[in-house]
PDB file of C-alpha atoms in Angstrom:
ATOM      1  CA  MET A 141       0.000   0.000   0.000  1.00  0.00           C
ATOM      2  CA  ARG A 142       1.464   3.300  -1.075  1.00  0.00           C
ATOM      3  CA  ASP A 143       0.422   5.413   1.949  1.00  0.00           C
ATOM      4  CA  ASP A 144       0.516   2.676   4.578  1.00  0.00           C
ATOM      5  CA  GLU A 145       2.940   0.162   6.082  1.00  0.00           C
ATOM      6  CA  ALA A 146       0.870  -2.770   4.872  1.00  0.00           C
ATOM      7  CA  PHE A 147       0.561  -5.049   1.852  1.00  0.00           C
ATOM      8  CA  GLN A 148      -2.626  -5.907  -0.003  1.00  0.00           C
ATOM      9  CA  ILE A 149      -2.850  -9.164  -1.960  1.00  0.00           C
ATOM     10  CA  LYS A 150      -4.761  -8.601  -5.189  1.00  0.00           C
ATOM     11  CA  THR A 151      -3.897 -11.801  -7.057  1.00  0.00           C
ATOM     12  CA  TYR A 152      -3.162 -15.218  -5.559  1.00  0.00           C
ATOM     13  CA  LYS A 153      -1.938 -18.125  -7.676  1.00  0.00           C
ATOM     14  CA  ARG A 154      -2.176 -21.349  -5.744  1.00  0.00           C
ATOM     15  CA  GLU A 155       0.343 -23.231  -7.884  1.00  0.00           C
ATOM     16  CA  HIS A 156       3.960 -22.142  -7.807  1.00  0.00           C
ATOM     17  CA  ASN A 157       7.363 -23.636  -8.545  1.00  0.00           C
ATOM     18  CA  CYS A 158       9.711 -21.450  -6.499  1.00  0.00           C
ATOM     19  CA  ILE A 159      12.576 -23.064  -4.587  1.00  0.00           C
ATOM     20  CA  ILE A 160      12.255 -23.128  -0.804  1.00  0.00           C
ATOM     21  CA  VAL A 161      15.494 -22.178   0.938  1.00  0.00           C
ATOM     22  CA  SER A 162      15.446 -23.501   4.483  1.00  0.00           C
ATOM     23  CA  LYS A 163      18.893 -22.401   5.675  1.00  0.00           C
ATOM     24  CA  GLN A 164      18.762 -18.832   6.930  1.00  0.00           C
ATOM     25  CA  ARG A 165      21.867 -17.116   8.187  1.00  0.00           C
ATOM     26  CA  MET A 166      20.150 -13.719   8.157  1.00  0.00           C
ATOM     27  CA  VAL A 167      17.768 -14.558  11.010  1.00  0.00           C
ATOM     28  CA  LYS A 168      18.613 -12.265  13.922  1.00  0.00           C
ATOM     29  CA  ALA A 169      19.154 -13.636  17.421  1.00  0.00           C
ATOM     30  CA  ASP A 170      17.026 -10.899  18.995  1.00  0.00           C
ATOM     31  CA  TRP A 171      14.087 -11.908  16.760  1.00  0.00           C
ATOM     32  CA  LEU A 172      14.508 -15.555  17.803  1.00  0.00           C
ATOM     33  CA  ALA A 173      14.711 -14.464  21.467  1.00  0.00           C
ATOM     34  CA  LYS A 174      11.462 -12.550  21.034  1.00  0.00           C
ATOM     35  CA  GLN A 175       9.691 -15.511  19.382  1.00  0.00           C
ATOM     36  CA  PHE A 176      10.902 -18.167  21.854  1.00  0.00           C
ATOM     37  CA  GLY A 177      11.736 -16.022  24.916  1.00  0.00           C
ATOM     38  CA  SER A 178       9.077 -17.417  27.249  1.00  0.00           C
ATOM     39  CA  THR A 179      10.000 -21.009  26.340  1.00  0.00           C
ATOM     40  CA  ILE A 180      13.714 -20.341  26.878  1.00  0.00           C
ATOM     41  CA  ARG A 181      13.152 -18.632  30.233  1.00  0.00           C
ATOM     42  CA  SER A 182      10.872 -21.401  31.489  1.00  0.00           C
ATOM     43  CA  ASN A 183      13.376 -24.059  30.394  1.00  0.00           C
ATOM     44  CA  PRO A 184      16.904 -22.583  30.631  1.00  0.00           C
ATOM     45  CA  ARG A 185      18.481 -26.027  30.100  1.00  0.00           C
ATOM     46  CA  TRP A 186      16.885 -26.318  26.662  1.00  0.00           C
ATOM     47  CA  LYS A 187      19.488 -27.885  24.358  1.00  0.00           C
ATOM     48  CA  LEU A 188      20.578 -25.872  21.335  1.00  0.00           C
ATOM     49  CA  LYS A 189      19.754 -28.740  18.953  1.00  0.00           C
ATOM     50  CA  GLU A 190      16.229 -28.978  20.365  1.00  0.00           C
ATOM     51  CA  PHE A 191      15.876 -25.201  20.033  1.00  0.00           C
ATOM     52  CA  ALA A 192      16.987 -25.364  16.389  1.00  0.00           C
ATOM     53  CA  GLU A 193      14.481 -28.181  15.740  1.00  0.00           C
ATOM     54  CA  ALA A 194      11.686 -26.081  17.268  1.00  0.00           C
ATOM     55  CA  ILE A 195      12.598 -23.183  14.936  1.00  0.00           C
ATOM     56  CA  THR A 196      12.507 -25.526  11.942  1.00  0.00           C
ATOM     57  CA  THR A 197       9.141 -26.950  13.002  1.00  0.00           C
ATOM     58  CA  LYS A 198       7.523 -23.574  13.573  1.00  0.00           C
ATOM     59  CA  PHE A 199       9.014 -21.433  10.796  1.00  0.00           C
ATOM     60  CA  LYS A 200      10.369 -24.015   8.301  1.00  0.00           C
ATOM     61  CA  ILE A 201      13.854 -22.494   8.459  1.00  0.00           C
ATOM     62  CA  GLN A 202      17.158 -23.888   9.659  1.00  0.00           C
ATOM     63  CA  CYS A 203      19.311 -21.796  12.000  1.00  0.00           C
ATOM     64  CA  THR A 204      22.852 -22.416  13.122  1.00  0.00           C
ATOM     65  CA  LEU A 205      23.635 -23.412  16.705  1.00  0.00           C
ATOM     66  CA  ASN A 206      25.467 -20.107  17.045  1.00  0.00           C
ATOM     67  CA  GLN A 207      22.262 -18.191  16.225  1.00  0.00           C
ATOM     68  CA  CYS A 208      20.411 -20.283  18.811  1.00  0.00           C
ATOM     69  CA  TRP A 209      23.108 -19.673  21.431  1.00  0.00           C
ATOM     70  CA  TRP A 210      22.914 -15.892  20.995  1.00  0.00           C
ATOM     71  CA  ALA A 211      19.109 -15.995  21.121  1.00  0.00           C
ATOM     72  CA  LYS A 212      19.253 -17.915  24.420  1.00  0.00           C
ATOM     73  CA  LYS A 213      21.767 -15.442  25.816  1.00  0.00           C
ATOM     74  CA  ILE A 214      19.524 -12.482  24.922  1.00  0.00           C
ATOM     75  CA  ALA A 215      16.408 -14.152  26.363  1.00  0.00           C
ATOM     76  CA  MET A 216      18.143 -15.048  29.643  1.00  0.00           C
ATOM     77  CA  SER A 217      19.662 -11.572  30.036  1.00  0.00           C
ATOM     78  CA  GLU A 218      16.161 -10.130  29.598  1.00  0.00           C
ATOM     79  CA  LEU A 219      14.958 -12.396  32.400  1.00  0.00           C
ATOM     80  CA  GLU A 220      17.671 -11.154  34.746  1.00  0.00           C
ATOM     81  CA  SER A 221      17.065  -7.502  33.953  1.00  0.00           C
ATOM     82  CA  ASP A 222      13.267  -7.965  34.073  1.00  0.00           C
ATOM     83  CA  TYR A 223      13.370  -9.625  37.508  1.00  0.00           C
ATOM     84  CA  GLY A 224      15.738  -7.039  38.957  1.00  0.00           C
ATOM     85  CA  ALA A 225      13.776  -4.181  37.395  1.00  0.00           C
ATOM     86  CA  GLU A 226      10.489  -5.533  38.763  1.00  0.00           C
ATOM     87  CA  VAL A 227      11.876  -5.853  42.303  1.00  0.00           C
ATOM     88  CA  LEU A 228      13.238  -2.311  42.125  1.00  0.00           C
ATOM     89  CA  ARG A 229       9.985  -0.980  40.626  1.00  0.00           C
ATOM     90  CA  THR A 230       7.785  -2.501  43.316  1.00  0.00           C
ATOM     91  CA  ASN A 231      10.194  -1.885  46.221  1.00  0.00           C
ATOM     92  CA  LEU A 232      11.716   1.568  45.770  1.00  0.00           C
ATOM     93  CA  GLY A 233      15.143   1.981  47.322  1.00  0.00           C
ATOM     94  CA  SER A 234      15.829  -1.760  47.455  1.00  0.00           C
ATOM     95  CA  SER A 235      19.102  -3.330  46.334  1.00  0.00           C
ATOM     96  CA  VAL A 236      19.223  -6.097  43.736  1.00  0.00           C
ATOM     97  CA  PHE A 237      22.444  -7.422  42.229  1.00  0.00           C
ATOM     98  CA  ILE A 238      22.413 -10.283  39.741  1.00  0.00           C
ATOM     99  CA  LYS A 239      25.709 -11.683  38.507  1.00  0.00           C
ATOM    100  CA  GLY A 240      26.044 -14.133  35.644  1.00  0.00           C
ATOM    101  CA  GLU A 241      28.781 -15.598  33.506  1.00  0.00           C
ATOM    102  CA  VAL A 242      28.622 -16.079  29.755  1.00  0.00           C
ATOM    103  CA  ASN A 243      30.978 -18.575  28.183  1.00  0.00           C
ATOM    104  CA  GLU A 244      30.874 -19.165  24.428  1.00  0.00           C
ATOM    105  CA  GLU A 245      31.923 -22.792  24.903  1.00  0.00           C
ATOM    106  CA  CYS A 246      28.908 -23.471  27.143  1.00  0.00           C
ATOM    107  CA  GLU A 247      25.418 -23.831  25.713  1.00  0.00           C
ATOM    108  CA  ASN A 248      23.692 -21.897  28.502  1.00  0.00           C
ATOM    109  CA  PRO A 249      24.511 -18.611  30.201  1.00  0.00           C
ATOM    110  CA  THR A 250      25.494 -19.518  33.762  1.00  0.00           C
ATOM    111  CA  PHE A 251      23.717 -17.872  36.678  1.00  0.00           C
ATOM    112  CA  GLN A 252      26.182 -17.166  39.467  1.00  0.00           C
ATOM    113  CA  ARG A 253      24.786 -14.969  42.216  1.00  0.00           C
ATOM    114  CA  MET A 254      21.853 -12.822  43.240  1.00  0.00           C
ATOM    115  CA  TYR A 255      21.644 -10.471  46.219  1.00  0.00           C
ATOM    116  CA  ILE A 256      18.456  -8.828  47.534  1.00  0.00           C
ATOM    117  CA  CYS A 257      17.912  -6.346  50.346  1.00  0.00           C
ATOM    118  CA  PHE A 258      14.462  -4.747  50.471  1.00  0.00           C
ATOM    119  CA  GLU A 259      14.317  -1.099  51.525  1.00  0.00           C
ATOM    120  CA  ALA A 260      11.635  -1.810  54.150  1.00  0.00           C
ATOM    121  CA  LEU A 261      13.814  -4.458  55.816  1.00  0.00           C
ATOM    122  CA  ARG A 262      16.881  -2.230  55.686  1.00  0.00           C
ATOM    123  CA  LYS A 263      15.003   0.676  57.305  1.00  0.00           C
ATOM    124  CA  GLY A 264      13.370  -1.633  59.846  1.00  0.00           C
ATOM    125  CA  PHE A 265      16.709  -3.075  60.906  1.00  0.00           C
ATOM    126  CA  LEU A 266      18.417   0.307  61.214  1.00  0.00           C
ATOM    127  CA  SER A 267      15.579   1.944  63.128  1.00  0.00           C
ATOM    128  CA  GLY A 268      14.241  -0.797  65.396  1.00  0.00           C
ATOM    129  CA  CYS A 269      16.648  -3.703  65.790  1.00  0.00           C
ATOM    130  CA  ARG A 270      19.545  -4.464  68.068  1.00  0.00           C
ATOM    131  CA  LYS A 271      23.036  -4.077  66.628  1.00  0.00           C
ATOM    132  CA  ILE A 272      23.413  -7.802  66.109  1.00  0.00           C
ATOM    133  CA  ILE A 273      23.788  -9.440  62.691  1.00  0.00           C
ATOM    134  CA  GLY A 274      23.696 -13.200  62.267  1.00  0.00           C
ATOM    135  CA  LEU A 275      25.198 -14.647  59.086  1.00  0.00           C
ATOM    136  CA  ASP A 276      24.459 -18.157  57.892  1.00  0.00           C
ATOM    137  CA  GLY A 277      24.412 -20.276  54.771  1.00  0.00           C
ATOM    138  CA  CYS A 278      22.498 -23.389  53.782  1.00  0.00           C
ATOM    139  CA  PHE A 279      22.342 -25.747  50.813  1.00  0.00           C
ATOM    140  CA  LEU A 280      19.573 -25.500  48.222  1.00  0.00           C
ATOM    141  CA  LYS A 281      18.532 -29.116  47.674  1.00  0.00           C
ATOM    142  CA  GLY A 282      15.917 -28.715  44.952  1.00  0.00           C
ATOM    143  CA  TYR A 283      16.269 -28.917  41.172  1.00  0.00           C
ATOM    144  CA  VAL A 284      18.573 -25.883  41.145  1.00  0.00           C
ATOM    145  CA  LYS A 285      21.598 -26.355  43.386  1.00  0.00           C
ATOM    146  CA  GLY A 286      23.570 -23.654  45.162  1.00  0.00           C
ATOM    147  CA  GLU A 287      23.791 -21.929  48.529  1.00  0.00           C
ATOM    148  CA  LEU A 288      21.509 -19.477  50.283  1.00  0.00           C
ATOM    149  CA  LEU A 289      23.399 -16.874  52.332  1.00  0.00           C
ATOM    150  CA  THR A 290      21.393 -14.845  54.830  1.00  0.00           C
ATOM    151  CA  ALA A 291      21.823 -11.889  57.149  1.00  0.00           C
ATOM    152  CA  ILE A 292      19.412 -11.880  60.125  1.00  0.00           C
ATOM    153  CA  GLY A 293      18.959  -9.292  62.862  1.00  0.00           C
ATOM    154  CA  ARG A 294      17.248  -9.296  66.271  1.00  0.00           C
ATOM    155  CA  ASP A 295      14.264  -7.025  66.865  1.00  0.00           C
ATOM    156  CA  ALA A 296      13.101  -5.487  70.161  1.00  0.00           C
ATOM    157  CA  ASN A 297      11.161  -8.669  71.068  1.00  0.00           C
ATOM    158  CA  ASN A 298      14.313 -10.764  70.545  1.00  0.00           C
ATOM    159  CA  GLN A 299      12.764 -12.279  67.407  1.00  0.00           C
ATOM    160  CA  MET A 300      14.549 -12.922  64.126  1.00  0.00           C
ATOM    161  CA  PHE A 301      14.406 -10.062  61.613  1.00  0.00           C
ATOM    162  CA  PRO A 302      15.520 -10.784  58.008  1.00  0.00           C
ATOM    163  CA  ILE A 303      17.825  -8.160  56.530  1.00  0.00           C
ATOM    164  CA  ALA A 304      19.189  -9.484  53.235  1.00  0.00           C
ATOM    165  CA  TRP A 305      19.869 -12.738  51.400  1.00  0.00           C
ATOM    166  CA  ALA A 306      21.795 -14.022  48.420  1.00  0.00           C
ATOM    167  CA  VAL A 307      21.753 -17.117  46.266  1.00  0.00           C
ATOM    168  CA  VAL A 308      25.297 -18.060  45.252  1.00  0.00           C
ATOM    169  CA  GLU A 309      26.867 -20.882  43.272  1.00  0.00           C
ATOM    170  CA  VAL A 310      28.877 -22.243  46.221  1.00  0.00           C
ATOM    171  CA  GLU A 311      29.719 -21.239  49.786  1.00  0.00           C
ATOM    172  CA  CYS A 312      33.310 -20.016  49.628  1.00  0.00           C
ATOM    173  CA  THR A 313      35.397 -17.048  50.718  1.00  0.00           C
ATOM    174  CA  GLU A 314      34.754 -15.204  47.454  1.00  0.00           C
ATOM    175  CA  SER A 315      30.949 -15.513  47.642  1.00  0.00           C
ATOM    176  CA  TRP A 316      30.895 -14.546  51.351  1.00  0.00           C
ATOM    177  CA  VAL A 317      33.098 -11.492  50.720  1.00  0.00           C
ATOM    178  CA  TRP A 318      30.793 -10.453  47.847  1.00  0.00           C
ATOM    179  CA  PHE A 319      27.705 -10.836  50.067  1.00  0.00           C
ATOM    180  CA  ILE A 320      29.187  -9.051  53.089  1.00  0.00           C
ATOM    181  CA  LYS A 321      30.465  -6.118  50.996  1.00  0.00           C
ATOM    182  CA  LEU A 322      27.000  -5.548  49.555  1.00  0.00           C
ATOM    183  CA  LEU A 323      25.425  -5.883  53.014  1.00  0.00           C
ATOM    184  CA  LYS A 324      27.961  -3.451  54.501  1.00  0.00           C
ATOM    185  CA  ASN A 325      27.148  -0.869  51.824  1.00  0.00           C
ATOM    186  CA  ASP A 326      23.378  -1.306  52.256  1.00  0.00           C
ATOM    187  CA  LEU A 327      23.509  -0.847  56.042  1.00  0.00           C
ATOM    188  CA  ASN A 328      26.222   1.850  55.993  1.00  0.00           C
ATOM    189  CA  LEU A 329      28.200  -0.114  58.567  1.00  0.00           C
ATOM    190  CA  GLY A 330      31.495   1.675  57.985  1.00  0.00           C
ATOM    191  CA  ASP A 331      34.119  -0.148  60.062  1.00  0.00           C
ATOM    192  CA  GLY A 332      31.391  -2.083  61.940  1.00  0.00           C
ATOM    193  CA  TYR A 333      31.996  -0.345  65.280  1.00  0.00           C
ATOM    194  CA  SER A 334      29.376  -1.261  67.959  1.00  0.00           C
ATOM    195  CA  TYR A 335      27.927  -4.126  65.864  1.00  0.00           C
ATOM    196  CA  THR A 336      28.113  -7.787  66.881  1.00  0.00           C
ATOM    197  CA  VAL A 337      28.376 -10.321  64.055  1.00  0.00           C
ATOM    198  CA  ILE A 338      27.517 -13.946  64.734  1.00  0.00           C
TER     199      ILE A 338
END
């Protein structure tokens, strides 16, 4: 259509003899991520070959494994930014840090760590809790493995008061230092004077 961004079909010939080219190197990874984003995010362990087969089934085109890898990377990075953005949008002033690792040799982008400290919990701890911080870690035993690191305070009734938590790949010095640095910045602890850490 001359004055519009649309096409109008005026003649349709049912019989044709054009050659179908199934291999498409011009397909963009961001387009694939948009088409299959929800499937990729719900199944991050989706194999690249299975992804390529799904593209062939749906669109009758063949994509390279490299195109599929980039599409998965884009879709997973959108998930991370979407989740962090949603937490920050619904909890103003909160802290969310998501760390991942992308390796071209690996099929899937690797999630490493996530730290969350809600503004309401931070304010509650600073204004109404004792200057005691308990740190602990525990194994995640479900489908997704890892460690849960937590920082817990004590309120005026001597009850537990959650401050912040992080999911990390493994409990080690590096992951604890990362968690404690973020916690220290969130609570403005400075050198930690007058605080007891358990």
